């Protein structure tokens, strides 16, 4: 009976890994779709220099994603290299956009997190929050260690959840909500088999109940590269 139970656990883990890879394979085309749309818009408006610059950075990012596509977990160092390149691409596309990455402790770079975990939330912050905002657009990625847990905050000063939801309801594109759905499915599998990861999304308000943007808080146990 014990051997049969072990075989069942191994089979379930293999099935979960296959499911996880399938979801990751779906997420990547979604990301590529958005980037290629940007390149297409540059070409359509004859902005060849911008198109070339964007394409060069996009090809480097694509190579990075392909190298990581077979990995379920990557180091924070690799994740931040990838996200910095992605956000640099957004600085080309969005006017008056800037981002900041902060860490409250040194030697955090070898901590590992699930591959492409942050991407959908960062992408949502830009596409749904910041892209619709007038004036300065800011994104803060904050990494903290508290009580032996990694806490990641993704904060934007965009239009907020309520306004973004209203705009999304008018958008018939199925790509709009796909990344979030796929991420929730991934988290369910990871929580079931590897470690507990919690995600909380909140709209930020000032004292007059005016929206200041959105914050996503991700909390997980600390894991290091083996």
Short mmCIF file of C-alpha atoms in Angstrom, two decimals:
data_model
loop_
_atom_site.label_atom_id
_atom_site.label_comp_id
_atom_site.label_asym_id
_atom_site.label_seq_id
_atom_site.Cartn_x
_atom_site.Cartn_y
_atom_site.Cartn_z
CA UNK A 1 0.00 0.00 0.00
CA UNK A 2 2.88 2.35 0.84
CA UNK A 3 4.51 1.75 -2.56
CA UNK A 4 1.18 2.35 -4.29
CA UNK A 5 0.73 5.62 -2.34
CA UNK A 6 4.24 6.74 -3.34
CA UNK A 7 3.49 5.92 -6.99
CA UNK A 8 0.25 7.95 -6.77
CA UNK A 9 2.14 10.96 -5.32
CA UNK A 10 4.80 10.74 -8.06
CA UNK A 11 2.12 10.46 -10.76
CA UNK A 12 0.25 13.48 -9.35
CA UNK A 13 3.46 15.51 -9.23
CA UNK A 14 4.28 14.65 -12.86
CA UNK A 15 0.75 15.57 -13.92
CA UNK A 16 1.02 18.88 -12.07
CA UNK A 17 4.39 19.64 -13.70
CA UNK A 18 2.90 18.93 -17.14
CA UNK A 19 -0.07 21.14 -16.33
CA UNK A 20 2.26 23.89 -15.10
CA UNK A 21 4.31 23.75 -18.32
CA UNK A 22 1.13 23.92 -20.40
CA UNK A 23 -0.01 27.06 -18.57
CA UNK A 24 3.44 28.66 -18.95
CA UNK A 25 3.38 27.84 -22.64
CA UNK A 26 0.06 29.70 -22.90
CA UNK A 27 1.31 32.71 -20.94
CA UNK A 28 4.36 33.35 -23.10
CA UNK A 29 2.44 33.83 -26.39
CA UNK A 30 0.16 36.27 -24.56
CA UNK A 31 3.20 38.35 -23.63
CA UNK A 32 4.66 38.11 -27.15
CA UNK A 33 1.35 39.18 -28.65
CA UNK A 34 1.42 42.48 -26.75
CA UNK A 35 5.06 43.20 -27.60
CA UNK A 36 4.62 42.44 -31.29
CA UNK A 37 1.63 44.78 -31.40
CA UNK A 38 3.92 47.58 -30.20
CA UNK A 39 6.52 46.83 -32.88
CA UNK A 40 3.76 46.74 -35.51
CA UNK A 41 2.49 50.16 -34.41
CA UNK A 42 6.00 51.63 -34.82
CA UNK A 43 6.32 50.16 -38.31
CA UNK A 44 2.84 51.41 -39.29
CA UNK A 45 3.76 54.97 -38.27
CA UNK A 46 7.20 54.77 -39.97
CA UNK A 47 9.09 55.18 -36.69
CA UNK A 48 11.93 52.95 -37.89
CA UNK A 49 14.52 53.99 -35.30
CA UNK A 50 12.11 53.29 -32.45
CA UNK A 51 11.08 50.01 -34.07
CA UNK A 52 14.72 48.90 -34.36
CA UNK A 53 15.53 49.82 -30.75
CA UNK A 54 12.42 48.07 -29.46
CA UNK A 55 13.06 44.99 -31.62
CA UNK A 56 16.65 44.67 -30.34
CA UNK A 57 15.53 44.75 -26.72
CA UNK A 58 12.60 42.48 -27.45
CA UNK A 59 14.89 39.87 -29.06
CA UNK A 60 17.15 39.89 -25.98
CA UNK A 61 14.12 39.46 -23.74
CA UNK A 62 12.77 36.67 -25.95
CA UNK A 63 16.08 34.82 -25.68
CA UNK A 64 15.99 35.21 -21.90
CA UNK A 65 12.43 33.88 -21.70
CA UNK A 66 13.27 30.91 -23.93
CA UNK A 67 16.28 30.05 -21.75
CA UNK A 68 14.04 30.08 -18.67
CA UNK A 69 11.01 28.36 -20.23
CA UNK A 70 12.04 24.87 -19.05
CA UNK A 71 12.66 26.03 -15.49
CA UNK A 72 9.87 26.05 -12.93
CA UNK A 73 11.92 28.23 -10.56
CA UNK A 74 14.52 30.94 -11.23
CA UNK A 75 16.67 33.17 -9.04
CA UNK A 76 15.51 36.65 -8.11
CA UNK A 77 18.60 37.92 -9.92
CA UNK A 78 17.48 36.37 -13.23
CA UNK A 79 13.89 37.49 -12.66
CA UNK A 80 14.97 41.11 -12.12
CA UNK A 81 17.22 41.03 -15.18
CA UNK A 82 14.23 39.93 -17.23
CA UNK A 83 11.79 42.41 -15.67
CA UNK A 84 14.23 45.31 -16.01
CA UNK A 85 14.51 44.59 -19.72
CA UNK A 86 10.73 44.27 -20.02
CA UNK A 87 10.18 47.57 -18.19
CA UNK A 88 12.82 49.29 -20.33
CA UNK A 89 10.70 48.24 -23.32
CA UNK A 90 7.68 49.85 -21.70
CA UNK A 91 9.63 53.10 -21.22
CA UNK A 92 10.05 53.15 -25.00
CA UNK A 93 6.32 52.60 -25.53
CA UNK A 94 4.79 54.75 -22.75
CA UNK A 95 5.31 58.48 -22.34
CA UNK A 96 6.55 59.72 -18.95
CA UNK A 97 6.90 56.22 -17.50
CA UNK A 98 9.54 55.19 -14.98
CA UNK A 99 10.09 52.31 -12.57
CA UNK A 100 12.05 51.57 -9.43
CA UNK A 101 13.26 48.33 -7.85
CA UNK A 102 14.01 48.28 -4.11
CA UNK A 103 15.33 45.60 -1.73
CA UNK A 104 15.46 45.93 2.05
CA UNK A 105 18.32 43.46 2.43
CA UNK A 106 21.49 42.50 0.61
CA UNK A 107 22.17 39.00 -0.68
CA UNK A 108 18.59 38.43 -1.82
CA UNK A 109 19.53 37.68 -5.41
CA UNK A 110 19.87 33.91 -4.97
CA UNK A 111 16.36 33.50 -3.57
CA UNK A 112 14.23 31.59 -6.09
CA UNK A 113 10.68 32.28 -7.23
CA UNK A 114 8.42 30.59 -9.81
CA UNK A 115 9.34 31.52 -13.38
CA UNK A 116 7.14 34.29 -14.86
CA UNK A 117 5.35 34.74 -11.51
CA UNK A 118 5.64 38.53 -11.51
CA UNK A 119 5.17 39.12 -15.24
CA UNK A 120 1.34 39.05 -15.41
CA UNK A 121 0.98 41.41 -12.43
CA UNK A 122 3.55 43.86 -13.82
CA UNK A 123 1.95 43.61 -17.25
CA UNK A 124 -1.52 44.23 -15.77
CA UNK A 125 -0.23 47.27 -13.84
CA UNK A 126 1.05 48.78 -17.08
CA UNK A 127 -1.70 47.78 -19.52
CA UNK A 128 -4.72 48.28 -17.26
CA UNK A 129 -3.49 50.91 -14.80
CA UNK A 130 -0.70 53.08 -16.19
CA UNK A 131 -1.44 53.06 -19.92
CA UNK A 132 -4.76 54.85 -19.30
CA UNK A 133 -3.25 57.44 -16.94
CA UNK A 134 -2.39 61.01 -17.91
CA UNK A 135 0.84 62.51 -16.55
CA UNK A 136 3.70 60.74 -14.74
CA UNK A 137 3.39 56.95 -14.63
CA UNK A 138 5.30 55.19 -11.87
CA UNK A 139 5.84 51.53 -10.94
CA UNK A 140 7.59 50.33 -7.79
CA UNK A 141 8.82 46.77 -7.23
CA UNK A 142 9.70 46.27 -3.59
CA UNK A 143 11.32 43.10 -2.17
CA UNK A 144 11.43 42.49 1.59
CA UNK A 145 12.28 39.64 3.94
CA UNK A 146 10.05 39.52 7.00
CA UNK A 147 9.74 36.60 9.44
CA UNK A 148 11.68 34.35 7.07
CA UNK A 149 9.23 35.04 4.25
CA UNK A 150 9.73 36.88 0.98
CA UNK A 151 7.31 39.75 0.47
CA UNK A 152 7.02 41.31 -2.97
CA UNK A 153 5.04 44.49 -3.60
CA UNK A 154 4.10 45.68 -7.10
CA UNK A 155 2.68 49.18 -6.77
CA UNK A 156 1.53 51.53 -9.53
CA UNK A 157 0.01 55.03 -9.55
CA UNK A 158 -2.41 54.15 -12.36
CA UNK A 159 -6.15 54.67 -12.70
CA UNK A 160 -7.05 52.00 -10.12
CA UNK A 161 -9.06 48.77 -10.16
CA UNK A 162 -12.54 50.30 -10.44
CA UNK A 163 -11.82 52.45 -13.50
CA UNK A 164 -9.73 49.71 -15.12
CA UNK A 165 -12.60 47.23 -14.66
CA UNK A 166 -15.01 49.62 -16.38
CA UNK A 167 -12.64 49.96 -19.35
CA UNK A 168 -12.04 46.18 -19.52
CA UNK A 169 -15.79 45.49 -19.66
CA UNK A 170 -15.89 47.46 -22.90
CA UNK A 171 -12.92 45.53 -24.27
CA UNK A 172 -14.03 42.31 -25.99
CA UNK A 173 -10.47 40.96 -26.33
CA UNK A 174 -10.03 37.57 -24.64
CA UNK A 175 -6.35 38.35 -24.05
CA UNK A 176 -7.29 40.99 -21.47
CA UNK A 177 -7.84 38.63 -18.53
CA UNK A 178 -5.94 35.56 -19.71
CA UNK A 179 -2.64 36.18 -17.90
CA UNK A 180 -4.33 36.58 -14.52
CA UNK A 181 -6.42 33.42 -15.02
CA UNK A 182 -3.34 31.41 -16.00
CA UNK A 183 -1.41 32.77 -13.01
CA UNK A 184 -4.17 31.75 -10.59
CA UNK A 185 -4.10 28.24 -12.06
CA UNK A 186 -0.32 28.13 -11.67
CA UNK A 187 -0.50 29.29 -8.06
CA UNK A 188 -3.08 26.62 -7.28
CA UNK A 189 -0.73 23.93 -8.60
CA UNK A 190 2.34 25.36 -6.81
CA UNK A 191 0.43 25.72 -3.52
CA UNK A 192 -0.75 22.13 -3.84
CA UNK A 193 2.67 20.63 -4.53
CA UNK A 194 5.60 22.89 -3.66
CA UNK A 195 5.08 25.85 -1.34
CA UNK A 196 2.47 28.32 -0.17
CA UNK A 197 2.23 31.57 -2.12
CA UNK A 198 -0.42 34.16 -1.33
CA UNK A 199 -1.40 37.09 -3.54
CA UNK A 200 -3.46 40.07 -2.45
CA UNK A 201 -4.53 42.94 -4.73
CA UNK A 202 -5.76 46.25 -3.32
CA UNK A 203 -6.69 49.65 -4.68
CA UNK A 204 -4.90 52.50 -2.88
CA UNK A 205 -6.95 55.54 -1.80
CA UNK A 206 -6.09 58.92 -0.31
CA UNK A 207 -7.95 60.55 2.61
CA UNK A 208 -10.59 61.87 0.17
CA UNK A 209 -11.20 58.34 -1.17
CA UNK A 210 -9.58 59.24 -4.50
CA UNK A 211 -7.73 56.37 -6.14
CA UNK A 212 -3.92 56.56 -6.04
CA UNK A 213 -3.34 53.33 -7.93
CA UNK A 214 -3.07 49.61 -7.25
CA UNK A 215 -0.83 47.41 -5.11
CA UNK A 216 -0.26 43.66 -5.49
CA UNK A 217 1.34 41.93 -2.49
CA UNK A 218 2.90 38.50 -2.96
CA UNK A 219 4.09 36.51 0.08
CA UNK A 220 5.93 33.20 -0.01
CA UNK A 221 8.41 31.10 1.91
CA UNK A 222 12.07 31.74 1.14
CA UNK A 223 13.70 29.20 -1.14
CA UNK A 224 17.29 29.25 -2.40
CA UNK A 225 18.82 27.76 -5.51
CA UNK A 226 20.05 24.23 -4.87
#
